[in-house]
XYZ file of C-alpha atoms in Angstrom:
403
model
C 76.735 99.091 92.560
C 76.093 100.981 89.107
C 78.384 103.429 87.608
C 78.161 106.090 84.998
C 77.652 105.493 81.092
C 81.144 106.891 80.248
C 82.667 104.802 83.010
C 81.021 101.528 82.004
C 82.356 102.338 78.425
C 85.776 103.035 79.650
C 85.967 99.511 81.316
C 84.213 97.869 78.494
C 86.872 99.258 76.094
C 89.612 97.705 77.976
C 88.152 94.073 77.397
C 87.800 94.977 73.432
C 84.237 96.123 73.300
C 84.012 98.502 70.617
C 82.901 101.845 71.572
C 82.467 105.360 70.062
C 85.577 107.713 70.939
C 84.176 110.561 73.629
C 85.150 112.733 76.934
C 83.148 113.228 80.082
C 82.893 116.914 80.825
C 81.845 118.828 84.307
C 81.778 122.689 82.462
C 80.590 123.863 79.472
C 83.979 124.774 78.708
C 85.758 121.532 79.251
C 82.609 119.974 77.095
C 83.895 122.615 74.054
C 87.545 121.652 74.877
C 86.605 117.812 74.392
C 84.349 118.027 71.313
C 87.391 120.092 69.887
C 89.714 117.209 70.331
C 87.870 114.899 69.324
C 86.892 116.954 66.204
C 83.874 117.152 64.055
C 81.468 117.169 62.639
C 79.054 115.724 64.410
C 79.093 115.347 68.488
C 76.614 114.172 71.190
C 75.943 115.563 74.147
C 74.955 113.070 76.773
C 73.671 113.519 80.756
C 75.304 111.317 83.115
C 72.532 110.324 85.510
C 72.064 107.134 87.134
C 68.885 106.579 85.123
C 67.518 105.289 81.625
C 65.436 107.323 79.259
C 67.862 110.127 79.162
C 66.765 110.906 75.570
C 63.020 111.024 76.046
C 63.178 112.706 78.887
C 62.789 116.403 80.098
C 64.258 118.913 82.281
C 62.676 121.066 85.368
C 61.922 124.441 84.637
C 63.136 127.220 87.471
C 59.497 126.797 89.035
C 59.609 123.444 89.004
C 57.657 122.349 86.601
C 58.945 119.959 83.828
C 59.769 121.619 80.588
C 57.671 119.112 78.293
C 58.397 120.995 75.442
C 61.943 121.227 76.126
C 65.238 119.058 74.801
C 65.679 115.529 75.984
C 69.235 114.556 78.079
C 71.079 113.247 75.219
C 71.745 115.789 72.065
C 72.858 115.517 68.551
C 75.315 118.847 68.303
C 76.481 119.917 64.831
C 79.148 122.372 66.274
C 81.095 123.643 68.658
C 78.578 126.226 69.736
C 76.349 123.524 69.900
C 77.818 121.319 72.007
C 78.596 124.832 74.601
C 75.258 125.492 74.682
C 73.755 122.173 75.077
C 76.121 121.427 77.699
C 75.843 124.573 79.953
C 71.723 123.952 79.810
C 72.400 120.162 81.088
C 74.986 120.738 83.900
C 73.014 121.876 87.105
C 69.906 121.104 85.892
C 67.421 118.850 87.104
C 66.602 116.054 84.477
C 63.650 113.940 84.921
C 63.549 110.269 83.223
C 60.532 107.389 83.494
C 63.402 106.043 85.932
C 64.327 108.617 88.156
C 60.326 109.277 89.307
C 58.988 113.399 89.274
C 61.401 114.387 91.693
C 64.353 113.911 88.902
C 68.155 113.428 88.645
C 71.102 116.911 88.968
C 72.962 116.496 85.785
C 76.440 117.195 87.435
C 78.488 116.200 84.060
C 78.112 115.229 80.607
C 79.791 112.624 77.957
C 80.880 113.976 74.526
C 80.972 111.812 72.127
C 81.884 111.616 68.170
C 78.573 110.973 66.602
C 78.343 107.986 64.129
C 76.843 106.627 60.797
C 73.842 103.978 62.162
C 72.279 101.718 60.234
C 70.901 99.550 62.557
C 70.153 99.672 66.027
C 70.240 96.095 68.359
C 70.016 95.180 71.833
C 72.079 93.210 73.947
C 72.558 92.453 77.685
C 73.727 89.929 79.959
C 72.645 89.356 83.403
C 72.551 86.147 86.239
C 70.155 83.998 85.583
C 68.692 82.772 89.133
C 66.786 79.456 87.717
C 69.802 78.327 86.128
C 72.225 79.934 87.765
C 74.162 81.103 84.577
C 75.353 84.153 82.734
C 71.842 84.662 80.217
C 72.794 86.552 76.840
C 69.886 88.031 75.747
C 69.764 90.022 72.299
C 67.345 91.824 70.355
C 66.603 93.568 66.636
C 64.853 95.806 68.364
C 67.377 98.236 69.253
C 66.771 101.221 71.377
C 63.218 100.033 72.969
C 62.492 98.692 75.976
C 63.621 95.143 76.487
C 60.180 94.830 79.065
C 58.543 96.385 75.872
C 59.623 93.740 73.465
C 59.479 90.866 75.658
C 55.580 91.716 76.875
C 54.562 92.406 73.112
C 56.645 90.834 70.504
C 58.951 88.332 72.531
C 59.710 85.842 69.574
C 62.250 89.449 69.020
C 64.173 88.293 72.025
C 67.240 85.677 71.617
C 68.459 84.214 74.833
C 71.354 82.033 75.553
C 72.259 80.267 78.758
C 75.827 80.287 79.008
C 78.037 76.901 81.032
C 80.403 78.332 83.295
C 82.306 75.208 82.701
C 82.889 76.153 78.980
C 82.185 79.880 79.398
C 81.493 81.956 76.481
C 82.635 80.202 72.860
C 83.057 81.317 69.154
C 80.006 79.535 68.441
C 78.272 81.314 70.904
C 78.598 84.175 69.346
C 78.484 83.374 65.848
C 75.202 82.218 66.695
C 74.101 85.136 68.093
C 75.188 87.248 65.452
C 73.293 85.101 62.550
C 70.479 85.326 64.903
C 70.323 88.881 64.937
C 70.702 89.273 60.914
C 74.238 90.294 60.908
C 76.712 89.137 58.013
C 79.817 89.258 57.110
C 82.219 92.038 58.351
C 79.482 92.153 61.280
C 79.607 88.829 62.030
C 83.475 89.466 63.018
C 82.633 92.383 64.742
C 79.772 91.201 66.681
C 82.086 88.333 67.715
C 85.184 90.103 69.317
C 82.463 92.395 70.951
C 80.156 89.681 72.859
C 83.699 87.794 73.754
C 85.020 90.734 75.130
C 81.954 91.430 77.001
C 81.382 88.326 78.292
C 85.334 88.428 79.690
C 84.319 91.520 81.547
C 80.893 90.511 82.756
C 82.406 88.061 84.508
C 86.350 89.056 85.651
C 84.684 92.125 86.911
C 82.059 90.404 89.041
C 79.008 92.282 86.859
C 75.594 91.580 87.865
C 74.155 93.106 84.657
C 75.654 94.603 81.508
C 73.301 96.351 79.059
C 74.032 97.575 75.527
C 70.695 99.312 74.043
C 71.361 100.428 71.577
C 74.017 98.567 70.274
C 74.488 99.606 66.647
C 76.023 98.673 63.009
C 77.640 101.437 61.503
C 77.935 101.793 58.287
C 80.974 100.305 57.470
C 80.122 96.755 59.067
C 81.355 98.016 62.827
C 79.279 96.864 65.724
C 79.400 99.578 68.384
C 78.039 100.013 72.159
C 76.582 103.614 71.271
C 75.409 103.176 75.435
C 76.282 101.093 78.139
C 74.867 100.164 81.327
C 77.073 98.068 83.798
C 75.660 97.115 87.661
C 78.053 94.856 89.806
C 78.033 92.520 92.918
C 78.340 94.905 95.633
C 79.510 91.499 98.013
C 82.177 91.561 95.343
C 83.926 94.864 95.695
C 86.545 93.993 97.786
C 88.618 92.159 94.779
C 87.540 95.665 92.932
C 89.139 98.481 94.709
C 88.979 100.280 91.329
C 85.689 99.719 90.684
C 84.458 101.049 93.816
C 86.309 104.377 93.188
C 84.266 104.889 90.866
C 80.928 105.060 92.854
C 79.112 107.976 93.159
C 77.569 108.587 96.274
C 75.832 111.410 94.765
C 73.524 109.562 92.825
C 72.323 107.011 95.559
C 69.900 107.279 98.494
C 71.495 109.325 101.450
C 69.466 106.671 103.974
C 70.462 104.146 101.978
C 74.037 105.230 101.841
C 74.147 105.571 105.609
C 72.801 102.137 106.164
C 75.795 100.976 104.467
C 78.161 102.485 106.642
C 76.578 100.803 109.593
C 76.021 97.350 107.879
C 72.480 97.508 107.541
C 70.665 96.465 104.789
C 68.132 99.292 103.897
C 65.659 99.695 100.735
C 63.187 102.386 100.682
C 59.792 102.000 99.603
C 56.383 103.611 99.108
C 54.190 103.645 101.885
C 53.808 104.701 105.458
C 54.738 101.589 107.746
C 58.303 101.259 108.778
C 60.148 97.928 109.353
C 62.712 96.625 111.416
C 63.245 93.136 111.444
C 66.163 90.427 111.413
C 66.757 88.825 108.787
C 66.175 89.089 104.982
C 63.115 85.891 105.009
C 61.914 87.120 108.046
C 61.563 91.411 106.305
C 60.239 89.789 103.585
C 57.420 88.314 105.421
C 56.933 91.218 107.623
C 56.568 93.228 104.070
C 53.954 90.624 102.973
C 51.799 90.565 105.905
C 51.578 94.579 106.757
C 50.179 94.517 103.022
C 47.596 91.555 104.134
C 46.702 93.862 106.813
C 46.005 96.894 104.502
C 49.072 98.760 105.279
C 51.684 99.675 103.023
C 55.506 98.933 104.240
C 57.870 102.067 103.641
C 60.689 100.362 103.851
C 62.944 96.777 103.813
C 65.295 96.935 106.716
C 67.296 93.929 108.136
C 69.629 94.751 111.135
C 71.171 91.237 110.836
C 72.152 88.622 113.003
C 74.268 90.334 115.363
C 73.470 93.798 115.746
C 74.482 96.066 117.955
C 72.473 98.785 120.498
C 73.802 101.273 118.491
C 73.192 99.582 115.080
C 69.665 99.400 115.834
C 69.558 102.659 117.270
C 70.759 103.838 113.695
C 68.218 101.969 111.990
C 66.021 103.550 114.070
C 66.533 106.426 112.660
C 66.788 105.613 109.248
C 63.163 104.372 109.431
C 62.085 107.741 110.728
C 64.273 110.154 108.497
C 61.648 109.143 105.686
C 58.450 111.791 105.947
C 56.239 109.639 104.593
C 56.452 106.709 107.768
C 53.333 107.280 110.156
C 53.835 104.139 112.617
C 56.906 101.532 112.608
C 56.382 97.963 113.444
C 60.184 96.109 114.768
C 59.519 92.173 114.464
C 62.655 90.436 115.881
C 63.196 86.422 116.379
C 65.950 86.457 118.668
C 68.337 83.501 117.408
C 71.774 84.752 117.152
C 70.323 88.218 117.818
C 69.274 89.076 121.635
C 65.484 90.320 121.987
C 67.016 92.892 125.491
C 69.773 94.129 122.894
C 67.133 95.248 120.559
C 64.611 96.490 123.397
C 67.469 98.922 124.623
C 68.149 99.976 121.135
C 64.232 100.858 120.661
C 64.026 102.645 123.836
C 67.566 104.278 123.602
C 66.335 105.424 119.758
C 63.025 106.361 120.619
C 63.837 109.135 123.066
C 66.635 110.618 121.288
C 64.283 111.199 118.180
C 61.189 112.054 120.366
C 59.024 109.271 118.890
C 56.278 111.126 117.897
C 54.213 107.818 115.407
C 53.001 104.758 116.526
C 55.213 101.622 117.420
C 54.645 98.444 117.698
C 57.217 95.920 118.592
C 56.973 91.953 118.276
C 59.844 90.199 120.217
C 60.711 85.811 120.293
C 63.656 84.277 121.173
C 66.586 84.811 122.739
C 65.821 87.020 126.467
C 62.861 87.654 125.102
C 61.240 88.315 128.707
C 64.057 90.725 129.632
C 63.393 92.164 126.090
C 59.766 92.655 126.981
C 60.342 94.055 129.948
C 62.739 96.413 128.969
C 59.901 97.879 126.776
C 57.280 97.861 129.862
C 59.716 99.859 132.137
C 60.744 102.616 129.640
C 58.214 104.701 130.363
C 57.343 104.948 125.918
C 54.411 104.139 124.630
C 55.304 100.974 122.932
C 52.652 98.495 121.630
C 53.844 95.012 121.925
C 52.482 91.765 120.280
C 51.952 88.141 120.363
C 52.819 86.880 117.013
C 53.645 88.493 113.681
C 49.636 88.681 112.898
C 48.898 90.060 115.938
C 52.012 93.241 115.084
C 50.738 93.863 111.730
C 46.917 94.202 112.489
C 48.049 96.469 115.762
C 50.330 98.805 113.868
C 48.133 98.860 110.836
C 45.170 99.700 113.397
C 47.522 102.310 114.808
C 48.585 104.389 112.091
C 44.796 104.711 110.794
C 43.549 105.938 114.248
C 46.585 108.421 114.382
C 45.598 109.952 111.327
């Protein structure tokens, strides 16, 4: 689950991180209102999208176009007028980031914030490491870049630190750390209180990745998380109530949303061949082997173990809500799952959406000859296969004959 910058700085203050003072904004008005408060004279105007490279990139014009020669998402404002104006051309508009692809982000608020005297700009982040199954500290000098950036050209830039879960996150830690990235004195302090504290909250808070870039020294020795970037453990969010409220379902995938509701594990891709399959291995493969076929899978969909008709019937439907799908292969191995329960939900599904693109269904297991002939006596035009090689060179096949 990821959350907004001013929301990830609101829980990171809590654990001690030091952050700039600021106010999140949905009007123009209420953007004046906070800049007022939290007085002058400097103030920047930030868009809250789910999406990096706010400040490099560039808002849609009215016919669509992007503006290239337009204002980035994040503003320096020197007044009040300033920060009006910059805010009421942010809010409703369409901002489009290297993240967010052409088809762009609504700004639907901004984050005021006091501006502040850098000197130097860092990186830091933490995130699971999956080979040694620790929190990794990574930290940079280079400040404000692209961590992919720095570690594909200049990686001797990038400090990482595994950290024992035993021990968990020590003074020394961070004092070495903090040499490592040049700081001294006063900023050695600083730096210290801030990795602690973030290190408290990576973890207490079940975070799967917490991102300061840039993280800066002020001029008076301060270390400050000038952004912030928090993503958490969405099997987690059931200690976090409060956490969760703060999701917004505005910024994610509508399909992707709705597989949630129905327990389905859904991730849209680029191409034109829908998946259903059981099992996250087995969708994996499926993905793997469309693409040895010379297709191009459109999705990742894994009904689970024990889905239901109607479960299946819903991922059914998720396949097909994306425009770009042209044939849908469903590769089931009936273990806990029945192969007749997901036969009934292919027929039941295909019908009520008029299946109008080739389908191709591979069934093993578990009733797999009722499963089958389910399929046979529906009356649908339903490909079936022998093996998982056999689905992927029929449906691939399929989809380039439609065409």
């Amino acid at each position: 689950m990821n959350i907004h910058e001013y929301q990830a700085k609101s829980l990171l203050k809590n654990y001690g991180v030091a952050v700039p003072r600021g106010g999140v904004a949905y009007t123009a008005k209420e953007a004046e209102d906070v800049a007022k408060q939290l007085g002058g004279p400097i103030w920047v105007v930030k868009s809250q999208i789910h999406a990096g490279g706010r400040g490099a990139g560039r808002f849609k014009k009215q016919d669509g176009t992007v503006d290239t020669d337009g204002k980035g998402g994040v503003r320096v404002s020197k007044s009040i007028e300033e920060v009006h104006d910059n805010s009421l051309s942010m809010i409703g508009a369409t901002l489009v980031t290297k993240q967010t692809g052409a088809k762009g982000k609504e700004v639907k608020r901004v984050y005021i914030e006091e501006g502040c005297d850098i000197q130097r700009e860092l990186y830091l982040g933490m995130l699971v490491n999956r080979e040694t199954s620790r929190i990794v500290v990574m930290a940079s000098t280079e400040g404000g870049m692209d961590i992919e950036e720095v570690a594909a050209h200049t990686p001797e830039k990038i400090l990482k630190l595994d950290i024992d879960p035993l021990t968990g996150m020590r003074g020394y830690h961070a004092r070495d750390l903090a040499f490592g990235l040049g700081l001294r004195g006063k900023q050695v302090s600083s730096a210290v209180k801030f990795l602690l504290g973030m290190y408290k909250a990576f973890t207490e808070l079940d975070a799967s990745i917490v991102e300061i870039n840039p993280l800066v020294v002020t001029g008076d020795g301060e270390v400050l998380a000038l952004d912030a970037k928090m993503n958490f453990d969405n099997n987690a969010m059931f200690r976090h109530k409060d956490i969760e409220e703060l999701r917004d379902e505005s910024e994610e995938d509508p399909a992707e949303l709705e597989a949630g509701r129905h327990e389905l594990n859904y991730i849209k891709l680029d191409g034109n061949i829908g998946c259903m399959v059981n099992g996250a291995g087995l969708a994996m493969a499926t993905m793997d082997i469309i693409k040895l076929y010379g297709g191009e899978p459109a999705n990742f969909l894994d009904v689970g173990g024990g889905a239901t008709k109607d479960r299946v019937t819903t991922a059914f439907k998720l396949i097909l809500s994306d425009a770009n799908v042209e044939g849908i292969l469903v590769n089931i191995f009936g273990g806990i799952m029945r192969c007749d329960i997901i036969a009934e939900g292919v027929v039941a599904a295909a019908r009520e959406v008029h299946l109008h693109v080739p389908l191709v269904v591979r069934l093993e297991g578990t009733n797999v000859d009722l499963g089958k002939k389910i399929l046979a006596d529906s009356g649908l035009t339903i490909l079936t296969a022998d093996n998982l090689a056999d689905a992927a060179e029929k449906i691939v096949k399929a989809v380039k004959e439609a065409r």
